[in-house]
PDB file of C-alpha atoms in Angstrom:
ATOM      1  CA  MET A   1       0.000   0.000   0.000  1.00 41.00           C
ATOM      2  CA  ASN A   2       2.742   2.422   0.916  1.00 41.00           C
ATOM      3  CA  ILE A   3       4.440   1.813  -2.429  1.00 40.00           C
ATOM      4  CA  SER A   4       1.305   2.225  -4.579  1.00 40.00           C
ATOM      5  CA  LYS A   5       0.293   5.594  -3.103  1.00 38.00           C
ATOM      6  CA  PRO A   6       3.346   7.550  -4.342  1.00 39.00           C
ATOM      7  CA  ILE A   7       2.962   5.950  -7.770  1.00 37.00           C
ATOM      8  CA  THR A   8      -0.719   6.953  -7.896  1.00 39.00           C
ATOM      9  CA  LEU A   9       0.135  10.468  -6.757  1.00 34.00           C
ATOM     10  CA  VAL A  10       2.787  10.867  -9.409  1.00 36.00           C
ATOM     11  CA  ALA A  11       0.359   9.607 -12.071  1.00 38.00           C
ATOM     12  CA  LEU A  12      -2.264  12.104 -10.943  1.00 36.00           C
ATOM     13  CA  ILE A  13       0.226  14.960 -10.932  1.00 35.00           C
ATOM     14  CA  THR A  14       1.458  13.949 -14.411  1.00 39.00           C
ATOM     15  CA  ALA A  15      -2.077  13.673 -15.802  1.00 41.00           C
ATOM     16  CA  PHE A  16      -2.982  17.038 -14.306  1.00 37.00           C
ATOM     17  CA  GLY A  17       0.131  18.584 -15.767  1.00 41.00           C
ATOM     18  CA  ILE A  18      -0.609  17.252 -19.231  1.00 40.00           C
ATOM     19  CA  SER A  19      -4.239  18.320 -18.971  1.00 40.00           C
ATOM     20  CA  SER A  20      -3.260  21.802 -17.843  1.00 38.00           C
ATOM     21  CA  PHE A  21      -0.592  21.974 -20.559  1.00 38.00           C
ATOM     22  CA  ALA A  22      -3.050  20.874 -23.243  1.00 39.00           C
ATOM     23  CA  THR A  23      -5.725  23.275 -22.058  1.00 39.00           C
ATOM     24  CA  ASN A  24      -3.466  26.338 -22.019  1.00 41.00           C
ATOM     25  CA  ALA A  25      -1.639  25.646 -25.271  1.00 48.00           C
ATOM     26  CA  SER A  26      -3.136  26.581 -28.645  1.00 77.00           C
ATOM     27  CA  GLN A  27      -0.931  24.015 -30.313  1.00 89.00           C
ATOM     28  CA  ILE A  28       1.819  21.630 -29.388  1.00 93.00           C
ATOM     29  CA  TYR A  29       5.059  21.050 -31.262  1.00 93.00           C
ATOM     30  CA  ARG A  30       6.758  17.689 -31.417  1.00 94.00           C
ATOM     31  CA  PHE A  31      10.379  17.633 -32.471  1.00 91.00           C
ATOM     32  CA  LYS A  32      13.763  16.147 -31.720  1.00 91.00           C
ATOM     33  CA  ASP A  33      15.941  18.167 -29.415  1.00 87.00           C
ATOM     34  CA  GLU A  34      19.619  18.812 -29.976  1.00 85.00           C
ATOM     35  CA  SER A  35      20.385  15.392 -28.492  1.00 85.00           C
ATOM     36  CA  GLY A  36      18.007  13.646 -30.883  1.00 87.00           C
ATOM     37  CA  VAL A  37      15.349  12.928 -28.265  1.00 91.00           C
ATOM     38  CA  THR A  38      11.717  13.361 -29.336  1.00 92.00           C
ATOM     39  CA  THR A  39      10.226  16.240 -27.321  1.00 91.00           C
ATOM     40  CA  MET A  40       6.894  18.065 -27.094  1.00 92.00           C
ATOM     41  CA  SER A  41       6.642  21.737 -26.237  1.00 90.00           C
ATOM     42  CA  LYS A  42       4.443  24.809 -26.585  1.00 90.00           C
ATOM     43  CA  ILE A  43       7.486  26.710 -27.845  1.00 90.00           C
ATOM     44  CA  LEU A  44       9.311  25.831 -31.045  1.00 89.00           C
ATOM     45  CA  PRO A  45      13.084  26.249 -30.728  1.00 90.00           C
ATOM     46  CA  PRO A  46      14.994  27.661 -33.754  1.00 87.00           C
ATOM     47  CA  HIS A  47      16.860  24.401 -34.361  1.00 86.00           C
ATOM     48  CA  ALA A  48      13.552  22.494 -34.487  1.00 85.00           C
ATOM     49  CA  ALA A  49      12.168  24.947 -37.051  1.00 82.00           C
ATOM     50  CA  GLN A  50      15.188  24.194 -39.204  1.00 86.00           C
ATOM     51  CA  ASN A  51      15.163  20.436 -38.699  1.00 88.00           C
ATOM     52  CA  GLY A  52      11.441  19.839 -39.094  1.00 90.00           C
ATOM     53  CA  TYR A  53       8.638  19.230 -36.630  1.00 94.00           C
ATOM     54  CA  ASP A  54       5.058  18.083 -36.119  1.00 93.00           C
ATOM     55  CA  ILE A  55       2.106  20.204 -35.046  1.00 94.00           C
ATOM     56  CA  LEU A  56      -0.281  18.309 -32.742  1.00 93.00           C
ATOM     57  CA  ASP A  57      -3.829  18.968 -31.617  1.00 90.00           C
ATOM     58  CA  ASP A  58      -3.641  20.500 -28.151  1.00 86.00           C
ATOM     59  CA  LYS A  59      -6.308  18.192 -26.754  1.00 87.00           C
ATOM     60  CA  SER A  60      -6.141  14.885 -28.587  1.00 87.00           C
ATOM     61  CA  PHE A  61      -2.471  15.092 -29.599  1.00 88.00           C
ATOM     62  CA  ARG A  62      -3.591  14.158 -33.102  1.00 91.00           C
ATOM     63  CA  LEU A  63      -1.132  15.078 -35.842  1.00 91.00           C
ATOM     64  CA  ILE A  64      -2.369  18.224 -37.600  1.00 91.00           C
ATOM     65  CA  GLU A  65       0.572  19.057 -39.812  1.00 92.00           C
ATOM     66  CA  GLN A  66       4.028  17.746 -40.495  1.00 92.00           C
ATOM     67  CA  VAL A  67       6.560  20.439 -41.375  1.00 92.00           C
ATOM     68  CA  ASP A  68       9.567  19.266 -43.351  1.00 89.00           C
ATOM     69  CA  PRO A  69      13.095  20.376 -42.505  1.00 89.00           C
ATOM     70  CA  ALA A  70      14.237  23.653 -44.027  1.00 85.00           C
ATOM     71  CA  LEU A  71      16.097  23.222 -47.297  1.00 84.00           C
ATOM     72  CA  THR A  72      19.829  23.707 -47.511  1.00 83.00           C
ATOM     73  CA  PRO A  73      21.185  26.198 -50.120  1.00 86.00           C
ATOM     74  CA  GLU A  74      22.066  23.250 -52.348  1.00 89.00           C
ATOM     75  CA  GLN A  75      18.587  21.794 -51.957  1.00 86.00           C
ATOM     76  CA  ILE A  76      17.033  25.177 -52.732  1.00 88.00           C
ATOM     77  CA  ILE A  77      19.006  25.337 -55.976  1.00 92.00           C
ATOM     78  CA  GLU A  78      17.929  21.805 -56.883  1.00 91.00           C
ATOM     79  CA  GLU A  79      14.308  22.619 -56.014  1.00 90.00           C
ATOM     80  CA  GLU A  80      14.422  25.703 -58.242  1.00 93.00           C
ATOM     81  CA  LYS A  81      15.833  23.583 -61.036  1.00 94.00           C
ATOM     82  CA  ARG A  82      13.082  21.013 -60.535  1.00 94.00           C
ATOM     83  CA  LEU A  83      10.356  23.662 -60.575  1.00 95.00           C
ATOM     84  CA  THR A  84      11.855  25.253 -63.683  1.00 96.00           C
ATOM     85  CA  ALA A  85      11.987  21.865 -65.386  1.00 96.00           C
ATOM     86  CA  GLU A  86       8.363  21.171 -64.431  1.00 96.00           C
ATOM     87  CA  LYS A  87       7.252  24.547 -65.794  1.00 96.00           C
ATOM     88  CA  GLU A  88       9.130  23.927 -69.039  1.00 96.00           C
ATOM     89  CA  ALA A  89       7.649  20.444 -69.345  1.00 96.00           C
ATOM     90  CA  ALA A  90       4.176  21.865 -68.752  1.00 97.00           C
ATOM     91  CA  ARG A  91       4.793  24.573 -71.362  1.00 97.00           C
ATOM     92  CA  LEU A  92       5.976  22.043 -73.941  1.00 97.00           C
ATOM     93  CA  ALA A  93       3.059  19.749 -73.125  1.00 97.00           C
ATOM     94  CA  LYS A  94       0.635  22.636 -73.695  1.00 97.00           C
ATOM     95  CA  ILE A  95       2.275  23.460 -77.016  1.00 97.00           C
ATOM     96  CA  ALA A  96       2.106  19.809 -78.065  1.00 97.00           C
ATOM     97  CA  GLU A  97      -1.571  19.673 -77.082  1.00 97.00           C
ATOM     98  CA  GLU A  98      -2.343  22.805 -79.089  1.00 97.00           C
ATOM     99  CA  GLU A  99      -0.425  21.468 -82.072  1.00 97.00           C
ATOM    100  CA  GLN A 100      -2.350  18.203 -81.882  1.00 97.00           C
ATOM    101  CA  LYS A 101      -5.667  20.075 -81.774  1.00 97.00           C
ATOM    102  CA  GLU A 102      -4.626  22.168 -84.771  1.00 97.00           C
ATOM    103  CA  GLN A 103      -3.542  19.049 -86.631  1.00 97.00           C
ATOM    104  CA  GLN A 104      -6.923  17.448 -85.946  1.00 97.00           C
ATOM    105  CA  ARG A 105      -8.686  20.613 -87.095  1.00 97.00           C
ATOM    106  CA  GLN A 106      -6.678  20.717 -90.325  1.00 97.00           C
ATOM    107  CA  GLU A 107      -7.336  17.022 -90.902  1.00 96.00           C
ATOM    108  CA  THR A 108     -11.077  17.586 -90.493  1.00 97.00           C
ATOM    109  CA  ILE A 109     -10.973  20.441 -93.002  1.00 97.00           C
ATOM    110  CA  TYR A 110      -8.953  18.292 -95.412  1.00 97.00           C
ATOM    111  CA  ASN A 111     -11.403  15.395 -95.142  1.00 97.00           C
ATOM    112  CA  ASN A 112     -14.424  17.644 -95.646  1.00 96.00           C
ATOM    113  CA  ASN A 113     -12.869  19.339 -98.670  1.00 96.00           C
ATOM    114  CA  LEU A 114     -11.939  15.985-100.181  1.00 96.00           C
ATOM    115  CA  LEU A 115     -15.466  14.631 -99.849  1.00 95.00           C
ATOM    116  CA  ALA A 116     -16.895  17.876-101.205  1.00 95.00           C
ATOM    117  CA  SER A 117     -14.604  17.738-104.253  1.00 96.00           C
ATOM    118  CA  TYR A 118     -14.917  14.079-105.210  1.00 96.00           C
ATOM    119  CA  GLN A 119     -17.895  11.771-104.956  1.00 93.00           C
ATOM    120  CA  SER A 120     -15.898   8.757-106.124  1.00 95.00           C
ATOM    121  CA  GLU A 121     -12.398   7.516-106.900  1.00 96.00           C
ATOM    122  CA  GLU A 122     -13.124   7.889-110.614  1.00 97.00           C
ATOM    123  CA  GLU A 123     -13.787  11.620-110.212  1.00 97.00           C
ATOM    124  CA  LEU A 124     -10.467  12.089-108.458  1.00 97.00           C
ATOM    125  CA  LEU A 125      -8.595  10.127-111.121  1.00 97.00           C
ATOM    126  CA  ARG A 126     -10.212  12.190-113.883  1.00 97.00           C
ATOM    127  CA  ALA A 127      -9.222  15.402-112.127  1.00 97.00           C
ATOM    128  CA  LYS A 128      -5.662  14.090-111.786  1.00 97.00           C
ATOM    129  CA  ALA A 129      -5.487  13.229-115.489  1.00 97.00           C
ATOM    130  CA  THR A 130      -6.784  16.665-116.462  1.00 97.00           C
ATOM    131  CA  GLN A 131      -4.356  18.590-114.274  1.00 97.00           C
ATOM    132  CA  ILE A 132      -1.290  16.482-115.023  1.00 97.00           C
ATOM    133  CA  THR A 133      -2.027  16.565-118.776  1.00 97.00           C
ATOM    134  CA  TYR A 134      -2.313  20.350-118.687  1.00 98.00           C
ATOM    135  CA  LEU A 135       0.989  20.698-116.823  1.00 97.00           C
ATOM    136  CA  PHE A 136       2.729  18.422-119.322  1.00 97.00           C
ATOM    137  CA  SER A 137       1.360  20.510-122.203  1.00 98.00           C
ATOM    138  CA  GLN A 138       2.765  23.648-120.560  1.00 98.00           C
ATOM    139  CA  LEU A 139       6.079  21.876-120.079  1.00 97.00           C
ATOM    140  CA  ASN A 140       6.215  20.836-123.743  1.00 98.00           C
ATOM    141  CA  LYS A 141       5.437  24.387-124.888  1.00 98.00           C
ATOM    142  CA  THR A 142       8.167  25.815-122.687  1.00 98.00           C
ATOM    143  CA  GLU A 143      10.689  23.252-123.932  1.00 97.00           C
ATOM    144  CA  ASP A 144       9.772  24.166-127.534  1.00 98.00           C
ATOM    145  CA  LEU A 145      10.410  27.820-126.714  1.00 97.00           C
ATOM    146  CA  VAL A 146      13.802  26.892-125.284  1.00 97.00           C
ATOM    147  CA  THR A 147      14.673  25.069-128.532  1.00 97.00           C
ATOM    148  CA  LYS A 148      13.628  28.059-130.684  1.00 97.00           C
ATOM    149  CA  ASN A 149      15.382  30.598-128.509  1.00 96.00           C
ATOM    150  CA  ASN A 150      18.540  28.485-128.462  1.00 96.00           C
ATOM    151  CA  GLU A 151      18.510  28.619-132.266  1.00 96.00           C
ATOM    152  CA  LYS A 152      17.985  32.388-132.212  1.00 95.00           C
ATOM    153  CA  LEU A 153      20.771  32.810-129.679  1.00 95.00           C
ATOM    154  CA  HIS A 154      23.095  30.686-131.801  1.00 96.00           C
ATOM    155  CA  GLN A 155      22.339  32.797-134.887  1.00 95.00           C
ATOM    156  CA  LEU A 156      22.912  36.049-133.001  1.00 94.00           C
ATOM    157  CA  GLN A 157      26.149  34.755-131.550  1.00 94.00           C
ATOM    158  CA  GLN A 158      27.336  33.832-135.048  1.00 94.00           C
ATOM    159  CA  GLN A 159      26.457  37.295-136.321  1.00 93.00           C
ATOM    160  CA  ALA A 160      28.307  38.854-133.380  1.00 92.00           C
ATOM    161  CA  ALA A 161      31.364  36.751-134.081  1.00 93.00           C
ATOM    162  CA  GLU A 162      31.334  37.713-137.775  1.00 93.00           C
ATOM    163  CA  THR A 163      30.958  41.370-136.879  1.00 91.00           C
ATOM    164  CA  GLU A 164      33.934  41.227-134.509  1.00 90.00           C
ATOM    165  CA  ILE A 165      36.040  39.323-137.076  1.00 91.00           C
ATOM    166  CA  SER A 166      35.354  42.069-139.634  1.00 91.00           C
ATOM    167  CA  GLY A 167      36.734  44.566-137.150  1.00 89.00           C
ATOM    168  CA  LYS A 168      33.438  46.215-136.359  1.00 90.00           C
ATOM    169  CA  SER A 169      31.945  46.620-132.912  1.00 91.00           C
ATOM    170  CA  ILE A 170      28.589  45.215-131.882  1.00 89.00           C
ATOM    171  CA  SER A 171      25.868  47.858-131.730  1.00 93.00           C
ATOM    172  CA  THR A 172      23.967  48.619-128.561  1.00 93.00           C
ATOM    173  CA  ASN A 173      20.737  47.426-130.128  1.00 94.00           C
ATOM    174  CA  PHE A 174      22.305  44.122-131.148  1.00 92.00           C
ATOM    175  CA  GLN A 175      23.690  43.595-127.637  1.00 93.00           C
ATOM    176  CA  MET A 176      20.238  44.274-126.202  1.00 95.00           C
ATOM    177  CA  ARG A 177      18.803  41.573-128.468  1.00 94.00           C
ATOM    178  CA  LEU A 178      21.443  39.122-127.223  1.00 94.00           C
ATOM    179  CA  ASP A 179      20.721  39.998-123.585  1.00 95.00           C
ATOM    180  CA  ALA A 180      16.966  39.656-124.119  1.00 96.00           C
ATOM    181  CA  ILE A 181      17.305  36.172-125.665  1.00 95.00           C
ATOM    182  CA  GLU A 182      19.578  35.040-122.844  1.00 96.00           C
ATOM    183  CA  GLN A 183      17.113  36.388-120.249  1.00 97.00           C
ATOM    184  CA  GLU A 184      14.219  34.607-121.962  1.00 97.00           C
ATOM    185  CA  LEU A 185      16.152  31.348-121.915  1.00 97.00           C
ATOM    186  CA  GLU A 186      16.952  31.796-118.221  1.00 97.00           C
ATOM    187  CA  ASN A 187      13.271  32.396-117.442  1.00 98.00           C
ATOM    188  CA  GLU A 188      12.195  29.418-119.542  1.00 97.00           C
ATOM    189  CA  HIS A 189      14.641  27.079-117.851  1.00 98.00           C
ATOM    190  CA  ALA A 190      13.327  28.263-114.467  1.00 98.00           C
ATOM    191  CA  GLU A 191       9.757  27.626-115.671  1.00 98.00           C
ATOM    192  CA  ILE A 192      10.674  24.115-116.840  1.00 98.00           C
ATOM    193  CA  LYS A 193      12.136  23.386-113.416  1.00 98.00           C
ATOM    194  CA  ARG A 194       8.997  24.733-111.732  1.00 98.00           C
ATOM    195  CA  LEU A 195       6.650  22.719-113.973  1.00 98.00           C
ATOM    196  CA  LYS A 196       8.553  19.478-113.389  1.00 97.00           C
ATOM    197  CA  SER A 197       8.414  20.063-109.631  1.00 98.00           C
ATOM    198  CA  GLU A 198       4.710  20.903-109.865  1.00 97.00           C
ATOM    199  CA  ILE A 199       3.974  17.711-111.802  1.00 97.00           C
ATOM    200  CA  LYS A 200       5.843  15.648-109.235  1.00 97.00           C
ATOM    201  CA  ASN A 201       4.083  17.329-106.302  1.00 97.00           C
ATOM    202  CA  ARG A 202       0.621  17.076-107.896  1.00 97.00           C
ATOM    203  CA  ASP A 203       1.143  13.404-108.650  1.00 97.00           C
ATOM    204  CA  ALA A 204       2.189  12.732-105.030  1.00 97.00           C
ATOM    205  CA  LYS A 205      -0.715  14.812-103.689  1.00 97.00           C
ATOM    206  CA  PHE A 206      -3.259  12.927-105.791  1.00 97.00           C
ATOM    207  CA  ALA A 207      -1.806   9.626-104.586  1.00 97.00           C
ATOM    208  CA  VAL A 208      -2.303  10.673-100.943  1.00 97.00           C
ATOM    209  CA  ASP A 209      -5.768  12.070-101.684  1.00 97.00           C
ATOM    210  CA  LEU A 210      -6.809   8.828-103.376  1.00 97.00           C
ATOM    211  CA  ILE A 211      -5.818   6.728-100.362  1.00 97.00           C
ATOM    212  CA  ARG A 212      -7.634   9.058 -97.964  1.00 97.00           C
ATOM    213  CA  LEU A 213     -10.718   9.287-100.185  1.00 96.00           C
ATOM    214  CA  ARG A 214     -10.966   5.503-100.245  1.00 96.00           C
ATOM    215  CA  GLU A 215     -10.873   5.440 -96.443  1.00 95.00           C
ATOM    216  CA  LEU A 216     -13.527   8.138 -96.151  1.00 95.00           C
ATOM    217  CA  LEU A 217     -15.869   6.572 -98.703  1.00 94.00           C
ATOM    218  CA  SER A 218     -15.419   3.195 -97.069  1.00 93.00           C
ATOM    219  CA  SER A 219     -16.255   4.584 -93.622  1.00 90.00           C
ATOM    220  CA  LYS A 220     -19.385   6.257 -95.014  1.00 80.00           C
ATOM    221  CA  GLN A 221     -20.589   2.946 -96.391  1.00 71.00           C
TER     222      GLN A 221
END
């Protein structure tokens, strides 16, 4: 009996102290002291604020919030790098999303235009034949002009050579004719190059259109 009374008294004093402590405190901090021992207090020491701590409910001692340790300068730099990388990734993801939406929009327009232009594969093939035939006719005409102008240039060059051999100088008007023929030939060669490229591109475009038109007509059926 004599042994149990002091123990009971101590327990009562301890319980009263905790109750009084919990009643008076608005919040309780739990942290490790400088020796590494877990401690609870109404006051948060500076070292605990740096090392991290828990905020407990003043009545139930339930964990309300867990505060992480303060970052070191190195960790702050790494955190800034991480946040910057996340922002950049989010920016790139937004751009990619917008590009995908625009691609889908353009594809919808392309599909609608294709169906509006051609009711069947045969219509598309006829349009291809018409356009490619026209481009080839323009190419043939331009090549004929190149042949004729080459002949004219050759004749003028011969005349210029004969004039120089005779000791006379070429007139300004004659030189202008030479320059004009050479400029025409330069333009015609550029046009031939453009027409050949156009024929190649149109042929490739019709091939892609034909494949897509087949898919669209098949899905409609």
